[in-house]
GROMACS .gro file of C-alpha atoms in nm:
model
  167
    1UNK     CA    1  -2.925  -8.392  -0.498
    2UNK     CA    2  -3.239  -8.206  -0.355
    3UNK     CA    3  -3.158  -7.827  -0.255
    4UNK     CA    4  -3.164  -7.952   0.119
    5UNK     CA    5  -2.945  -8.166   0.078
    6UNK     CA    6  -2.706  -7.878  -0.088
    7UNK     CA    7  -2.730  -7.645   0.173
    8UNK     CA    8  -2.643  -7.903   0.424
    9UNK     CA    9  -2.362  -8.030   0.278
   10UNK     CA   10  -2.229  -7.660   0.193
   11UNK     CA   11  -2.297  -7.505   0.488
   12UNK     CA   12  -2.065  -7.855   0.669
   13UNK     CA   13  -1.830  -7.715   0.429
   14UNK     CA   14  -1.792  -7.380   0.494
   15UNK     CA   15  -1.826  -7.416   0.852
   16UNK     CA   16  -1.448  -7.552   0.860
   17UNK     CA   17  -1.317  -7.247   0.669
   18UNK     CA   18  -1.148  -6.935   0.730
   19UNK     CA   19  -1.354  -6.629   0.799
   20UNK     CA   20  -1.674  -6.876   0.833
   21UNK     CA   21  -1.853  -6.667   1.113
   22UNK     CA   22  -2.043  -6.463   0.876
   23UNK     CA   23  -2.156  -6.690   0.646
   24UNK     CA   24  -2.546  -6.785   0.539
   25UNK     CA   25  -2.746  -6.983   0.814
   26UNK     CA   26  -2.803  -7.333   0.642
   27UNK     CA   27  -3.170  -7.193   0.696
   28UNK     CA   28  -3.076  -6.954   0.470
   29UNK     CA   29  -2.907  -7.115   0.195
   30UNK     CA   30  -3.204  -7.383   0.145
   31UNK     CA   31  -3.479  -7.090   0.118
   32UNK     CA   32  -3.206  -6.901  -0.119
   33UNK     CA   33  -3.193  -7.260  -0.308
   34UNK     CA   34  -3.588  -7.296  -0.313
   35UNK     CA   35  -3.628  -6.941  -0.442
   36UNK     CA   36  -3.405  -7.013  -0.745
   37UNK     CA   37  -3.547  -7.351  -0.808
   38UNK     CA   38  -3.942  -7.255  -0.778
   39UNK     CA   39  -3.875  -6.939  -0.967
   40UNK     CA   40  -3.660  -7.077  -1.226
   41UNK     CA   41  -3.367  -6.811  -1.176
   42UNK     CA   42  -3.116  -6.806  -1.456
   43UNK     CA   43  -2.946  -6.468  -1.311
   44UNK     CA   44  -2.844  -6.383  -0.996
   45UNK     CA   45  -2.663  -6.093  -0.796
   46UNK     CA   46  -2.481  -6.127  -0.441
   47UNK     CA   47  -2.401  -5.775  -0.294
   48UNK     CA   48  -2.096  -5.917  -0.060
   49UNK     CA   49  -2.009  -6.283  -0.161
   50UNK     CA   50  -1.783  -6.310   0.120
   51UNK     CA   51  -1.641  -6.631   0.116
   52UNK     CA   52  -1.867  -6.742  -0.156
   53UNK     CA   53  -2.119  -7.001   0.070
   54UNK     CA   54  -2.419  -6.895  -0.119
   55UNK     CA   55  -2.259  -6.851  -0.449
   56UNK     CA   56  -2.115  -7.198  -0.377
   57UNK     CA   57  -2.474  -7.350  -0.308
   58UNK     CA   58  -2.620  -7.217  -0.621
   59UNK     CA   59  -2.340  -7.305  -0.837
   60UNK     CA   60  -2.385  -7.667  -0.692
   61UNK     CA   61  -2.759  -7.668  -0.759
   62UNK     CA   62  -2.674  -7.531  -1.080
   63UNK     CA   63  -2.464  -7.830  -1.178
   64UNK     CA   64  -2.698  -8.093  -1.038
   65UNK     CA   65  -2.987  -7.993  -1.196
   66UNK     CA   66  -2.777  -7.946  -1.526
   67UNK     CA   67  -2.923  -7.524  -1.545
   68UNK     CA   68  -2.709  -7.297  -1.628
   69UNK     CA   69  -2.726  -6.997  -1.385
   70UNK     CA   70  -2.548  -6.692  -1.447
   71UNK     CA   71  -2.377  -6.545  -1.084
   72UNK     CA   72  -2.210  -6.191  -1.081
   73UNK     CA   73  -2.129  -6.063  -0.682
   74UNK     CA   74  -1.952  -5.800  -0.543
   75UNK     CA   75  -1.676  -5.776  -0.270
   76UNK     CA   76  -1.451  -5.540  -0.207
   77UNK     CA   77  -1.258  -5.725   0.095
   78UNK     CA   78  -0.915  -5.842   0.055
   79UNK     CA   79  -0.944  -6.161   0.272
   80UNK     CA   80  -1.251  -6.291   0.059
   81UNK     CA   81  -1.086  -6.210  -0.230
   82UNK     CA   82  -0.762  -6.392  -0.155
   83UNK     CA   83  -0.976  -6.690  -0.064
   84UNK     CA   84  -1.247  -6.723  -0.236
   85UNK     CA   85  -1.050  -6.923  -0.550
   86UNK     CA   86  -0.978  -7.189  -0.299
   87UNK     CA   87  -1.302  -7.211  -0.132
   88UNK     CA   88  -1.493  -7.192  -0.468
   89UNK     CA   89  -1.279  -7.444  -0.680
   90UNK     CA   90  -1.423  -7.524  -0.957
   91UNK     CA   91  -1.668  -7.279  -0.933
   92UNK     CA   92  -1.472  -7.009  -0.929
   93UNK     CA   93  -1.468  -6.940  -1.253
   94UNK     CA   94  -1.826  -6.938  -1.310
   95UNK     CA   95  -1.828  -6.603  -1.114
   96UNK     CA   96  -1.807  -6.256  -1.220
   97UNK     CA   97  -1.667  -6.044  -0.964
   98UNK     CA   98  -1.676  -5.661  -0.875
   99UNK     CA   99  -1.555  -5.453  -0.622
  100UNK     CA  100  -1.861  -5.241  -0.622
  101UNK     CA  101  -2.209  -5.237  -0.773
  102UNK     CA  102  -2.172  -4.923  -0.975
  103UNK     CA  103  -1.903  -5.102  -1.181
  104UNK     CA  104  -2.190  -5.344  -1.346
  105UNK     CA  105  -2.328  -5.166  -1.664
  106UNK     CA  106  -2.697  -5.184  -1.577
  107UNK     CA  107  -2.756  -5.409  -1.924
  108UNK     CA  108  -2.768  -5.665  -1.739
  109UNK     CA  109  -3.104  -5.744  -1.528
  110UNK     CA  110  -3.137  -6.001  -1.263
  111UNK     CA  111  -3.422  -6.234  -1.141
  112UNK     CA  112  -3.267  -6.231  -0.765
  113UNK     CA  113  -3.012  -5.973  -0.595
  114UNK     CA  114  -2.916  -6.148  -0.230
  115UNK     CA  115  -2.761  -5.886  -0.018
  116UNK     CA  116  -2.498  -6.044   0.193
  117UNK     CA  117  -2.337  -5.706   0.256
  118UNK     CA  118  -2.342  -5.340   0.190
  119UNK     CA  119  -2.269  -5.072  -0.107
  120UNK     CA  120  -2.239  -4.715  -0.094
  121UNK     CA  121  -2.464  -4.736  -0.430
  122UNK     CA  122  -2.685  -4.961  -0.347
  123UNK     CA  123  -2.982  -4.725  -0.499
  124UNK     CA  124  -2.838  -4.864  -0.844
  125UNK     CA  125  -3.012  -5.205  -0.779
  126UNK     CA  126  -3.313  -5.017  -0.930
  127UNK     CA  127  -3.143  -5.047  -1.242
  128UNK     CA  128  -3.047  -5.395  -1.223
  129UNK     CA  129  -3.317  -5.573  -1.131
  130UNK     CA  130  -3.555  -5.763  -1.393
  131UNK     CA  131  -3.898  -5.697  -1.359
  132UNK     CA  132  -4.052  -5.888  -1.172
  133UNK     CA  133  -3.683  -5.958  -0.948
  134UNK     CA  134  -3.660  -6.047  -0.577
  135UNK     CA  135  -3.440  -5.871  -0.355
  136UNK     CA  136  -3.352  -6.129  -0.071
  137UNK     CA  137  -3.159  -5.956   0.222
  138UNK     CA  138  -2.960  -6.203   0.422
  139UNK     CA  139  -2.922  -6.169   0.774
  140UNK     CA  140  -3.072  -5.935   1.052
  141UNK     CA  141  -2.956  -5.624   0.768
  142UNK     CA  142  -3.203  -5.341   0.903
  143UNK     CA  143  -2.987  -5.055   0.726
  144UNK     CA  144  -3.016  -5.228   0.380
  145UNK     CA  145  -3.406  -5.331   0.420
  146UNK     CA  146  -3.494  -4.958   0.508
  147UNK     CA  147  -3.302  -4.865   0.215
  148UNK     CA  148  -3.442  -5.092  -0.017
  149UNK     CA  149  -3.778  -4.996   0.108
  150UNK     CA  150  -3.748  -4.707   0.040
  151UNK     CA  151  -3.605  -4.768  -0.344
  152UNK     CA  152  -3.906  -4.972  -0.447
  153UNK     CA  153  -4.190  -4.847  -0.194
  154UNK     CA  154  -4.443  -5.057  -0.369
  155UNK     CA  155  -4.305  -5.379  -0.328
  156UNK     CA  156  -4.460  -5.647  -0.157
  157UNK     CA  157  -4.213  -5.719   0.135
  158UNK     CA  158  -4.181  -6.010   0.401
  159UNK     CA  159  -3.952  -6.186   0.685
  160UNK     CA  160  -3.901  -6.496   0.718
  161UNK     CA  161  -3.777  -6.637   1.032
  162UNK     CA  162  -3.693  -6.953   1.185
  163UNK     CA  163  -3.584  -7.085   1.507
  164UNK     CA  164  -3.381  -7.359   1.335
  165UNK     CA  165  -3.065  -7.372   1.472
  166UNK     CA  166  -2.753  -7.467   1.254
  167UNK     CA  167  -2.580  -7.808   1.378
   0.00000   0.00000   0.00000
Protein backbone atom coordinates (compact mmCIF):
# COMPACT_ATOMS: atom_id res chain seq x y z
CA UNK A 1 0.00 0.00 0.00
CA UNK A 2 1.67 3.37 -1.11
CA UNK A 3 2.01 5.95 1.93
CA UNK A 4 -1.02 7.87 0.29
CA UNK A 5 -2.92 5.44 0.35
CA UNK A 6 -2.09 4.99 4.33
CA UNK A 7 -2.80 8.27 5.31
CA UNK A 8 -6.08 8.18 3.60
CA UNK A 9 -7.30 5.27 4.90
CA UNK A 10 -6.05 6.28 8.58
CA UNK A 11 -7.04 9.54 8.65
CA UNK A 12 -11.09 7.82 7.40
CA UNK A 13 -10.31 5.99 10.45
CA UNK A 14 -9.65 8.26 12.95
CA UNK A 15 -12.04 10.70 11.78
CA UNK A 16 -14.94 8.42 13.38
CA UNK A 17 -13.20 8.32 16.79
CA UNK A 18 -13.40 9.89 20.03
CA UNK A 19 -11.40 13.00 20.66
CA UNK A 20 -10.68 13.09 16.67
CA UNK A 21 -10.67 17.02 16.38
CA UNK A 22 -7.07 17.31 16.99
CA UNK A 23 -5.72 14.83 15.05
CA UNK A 24 -2.99 15.12 11.94
CA UNK A 25 -4.45 16.71 8.65
CA UNK A 26 -4.33 13.69 6.12
CA UNK A 27 -1.90 16.38 4.50
CA UNK A 28 0.03 15.81 7.27
CA UNK A 29 0.24 12.25 7.81
CA UNK A 30 1.32 11.54 3.98
CA UNK A 31 4.35 14.19 4.23
CA UNK A 32 5.08 12.51 7.88
CA UNK A 33 4.85 9.04 5.80
CA UNK A 34 7.15 10.40 2.87
CA UNK A 35 9.69 11.73 5.35
CA UNK A 36 10.13 8.27 6.94
CA UNK A 37 10.07 6.44 3.71
CA UNK A 38 12.66 8.83 1.64
CA UNK A 39 14.80 9.07 4.69
CA UNK A 40 14.72 5.57 5.68
CA UNK A 41 13.66 6.27 9.46
CA UNK A 42 14.07 3.32 11.74
CA UNK A 43 13.40 5.61 15.01
CA UNK A 44 10.96 7.90 15.70
CA UNK A 45 9.64 10.27 18.59
CA UNK A 46 5.97 11.82 18.91
CA UNK A 47 5.88 14.58 21.65
CA UNK A 48 1.85 14.15 22.29
CA UNK A 49 0.55 10.95 20.48
CA UNK A 50 -2.86 11.84 21.30
CA UNK A 51 -4.97 9.36 20.00
CA UNK A 52 -2.18 7.72 18.19
CA UNK A 53 -3.24 8.82 14.22
CA UNK A 54 0.31 9.34 13.29
CA UNK A 55 1.77 6.63 15.33
CA UNK A 56 -0.98 4.51 13.72
CA UNK A 57 0.12 5.58 10.06
CA UNK A 58 3.69 4.75 10.61
CA UNK A 59 3.12 1.58 12.31
CA UNK A 60 0.94 0.67 9.16
CA UNK A 61 3.68 1.71 6.74
CA UNK A 62 5.91 -0.08 8.91
CA UNK A 63 4.11 -3.38 8.41
CA UNK A 64 3.52 -2.98 4.69
CA UNK A 65 6.76 -2.32 3.73
CA UNK A 66 7.94 -5.22 6.13
CA UNK A 67 10.64 -2.29 8.15
CA UNK A 68 10.82 -2.42 11.38
CA UNK A 69 10.45 1.11 12.91
CA UNK A 70 11.01 1.74 16.40
CA UNK A 71 8.07 4.44 17.90
CA UNK A 72 8.45 5.85 21.54
CA UNK A 73 5.73 9.07 22.22
CA UNK A 74 4.75 10.86 25.02
CA UNK A 75 1.31 11.79 26.55
CA UNK A 76 0.44 12.69 29.62
CA UNK A 77 -3.54 12.94 29.05
CA UNK A 78 -5.83 10.58 30.64
CA UNK A 79 -8.41 10.35 27.77
CA UNK A 80 -5.60 9.36 25.17
CA UNK A 81 -4.30 7.13 27.42
CA UNK A 82 -7.51 5.27 28.20
CA UNK A 83 -8.02 5.04 24.46
CA UNK A 84 -5.33 4.74 22.72
CA UNK A 85 -5.17 0.57 23.24
CA UNK A 86 -8.39 0.48 21.37
CA UNK A 87 -7.65 2.84 18.69
CA UNK A 88 -4.12 1.38 18.17
CA UNK A 89 -4.97 -2.46 18.25
CA UNK A 90 -2.51 -4.27 17.24
CA UNK A 91 -0.21 -1.68 17.25
CA UNK A 92 -0.35 -0.87 20.50
CA UNK A 93 2.13 -2.75 21.63
CA UNK A 94 4.70 -1.68 19.32
CA UNK A 95 4.71 1.65 21.28
CA UNK A 96 6.69 2.85 24.09
CA UNK A 97 4.93 5.32 26.05
CA UNK A 98 5.91 8.21 28.52
CA UNK A 99 4.27 10.71 30.33
CA UNK A 100 6.98 13.19 29.74
CA UNK A 101 10.15 13.58 27.69
CA UNK A 102 12.55 13.84 30.55
CA UNK A 103 11.62 10.26 31.51
CA UNK A 104 13.53 8.85 28.16
CA UNK A 105 17.26 8.22 29.10
CA UNK A 106 18.84 10.23 26.29
CA UNK A 107 20.68 6.73 24.95
CA UNK A 108 18.46 6.58 22.72
CA UNK A 109 18.73 8.97 19.46
CA UNK A 110 16.10 9.46 16.91
CA UNK A 111 16.06 10.12 13.09
CA UNK A 112 12.55 12.14 13.45
CA UNK A 113 10.87 13.80 16.68
CA UNK A 114 7.08 14.95 15.39
CA UNK A 115 5.73 17.34 17.89
CA UNK A 116 2.05 16.82 18.16
CA UNK A 117 1.99 18.58 21.52
CA UNK A 118 3.94 20.28 24.20
CA UNK A 119 6.60 19.46 27.16
CA UNK A 120 7.76 21.51 29.86
CA UNK A 121 11.35 19.94 28.83
CA UNK A 122 11.22 20.12 25.58
CA UNK A 123 15.01 21.64 25.52
CA UNK A 124 15.95 17.82 26.17
CA UNK A 125 15.20 17.00 22.46
CA UNK A 126 18.81 18.26 22.03
CA UNK A 127 19.81 15.20 23.57
CA UNK A 128 17.69 12.91 21.73
CA UNK A 129 18.00 13.62 18.46
CA UNK A 130 20.48 11.64 16.00
CA UNK A 131 22.59 13.66 14.06
CA UNK A 132 21.49 14.49 11.30
CA UNK A 133 17.42 14.14 12.89
CA UNK A 134 14.38 16.14 11.71
CA UNK A 135 12.23 17.83 14.02
CA UNK A 136 8.72 17.96 12.25
CA UNK A 137 6.23 20.24 14.23
CA UNK A 138 2.65 19.38 13.45
CA UNK A 139 0.14 21.90 13.27
CA UNK A 140 0.09 25.82 13.37
CA UNK A 141 2.57 25.18 16.91
CA UNK A 142 4.28 28.78 16.96
CA UNK A 143 5.32 28.33 20.80
CA UNK A 144 7.18 25.02 20.04
CA UNK A 145 8.86 26.28 16.58
CA UNK A 146 10.29 29.44 18.44
CA UNK A 147 11.50 27.14 20.97
CA UNK A 148 13.04 24.76 18.86
CA UNK A 149 14.61 27.56 17.01
CA UNK A 150 16.05 28.65 19.39
CA UNK A 151 17.57 25.03 20.67
CA UNK A 152 19.29 24.33 17.37
CA UNK A 153 19.78 28.00 15.84
CA UNK A 154 21.68 26.57 12.97
CA UNK A 155 19.28 24.42 11.56
CA UNK A 156 17.97 24.68 8.28
CA UNK A 157 14.18 25.31 8.89
CA UNK A 158 11.00 25.34 6.54
CA UNK A 159 6.95 25.37 6.31
CA UNK A 160 5.18 23.58 4.40
CA UNK A 161 1.70 24.46 3.65
CA UNK A 162 -1.11 23.34 1.69
CA UNK A 163 -4.52 24.39 0.88
CA UNK A 164 -5.67 20.76 0.66
CA UNK A 165 -8.58 20.35 2.46
CA UNK A 166 -9.36 17.00 4.33
CA UNK A 167 -12.63 15.17 2.87
Amino acid sequence: MRTDNIAIETYKYFSTLEGNQYIASEFALKVILEIIHNYKVKNVLELGVGIGSISYSVFEYAQNSKRDIHYVATEANSFCLDVLPRYLNKFYDKLTIYNEINELSGKDKFDIIIIDGIDENMEFLEKLISKNGIILIEGFRINQLNFIREIFPNSIYTRVISNYKNP
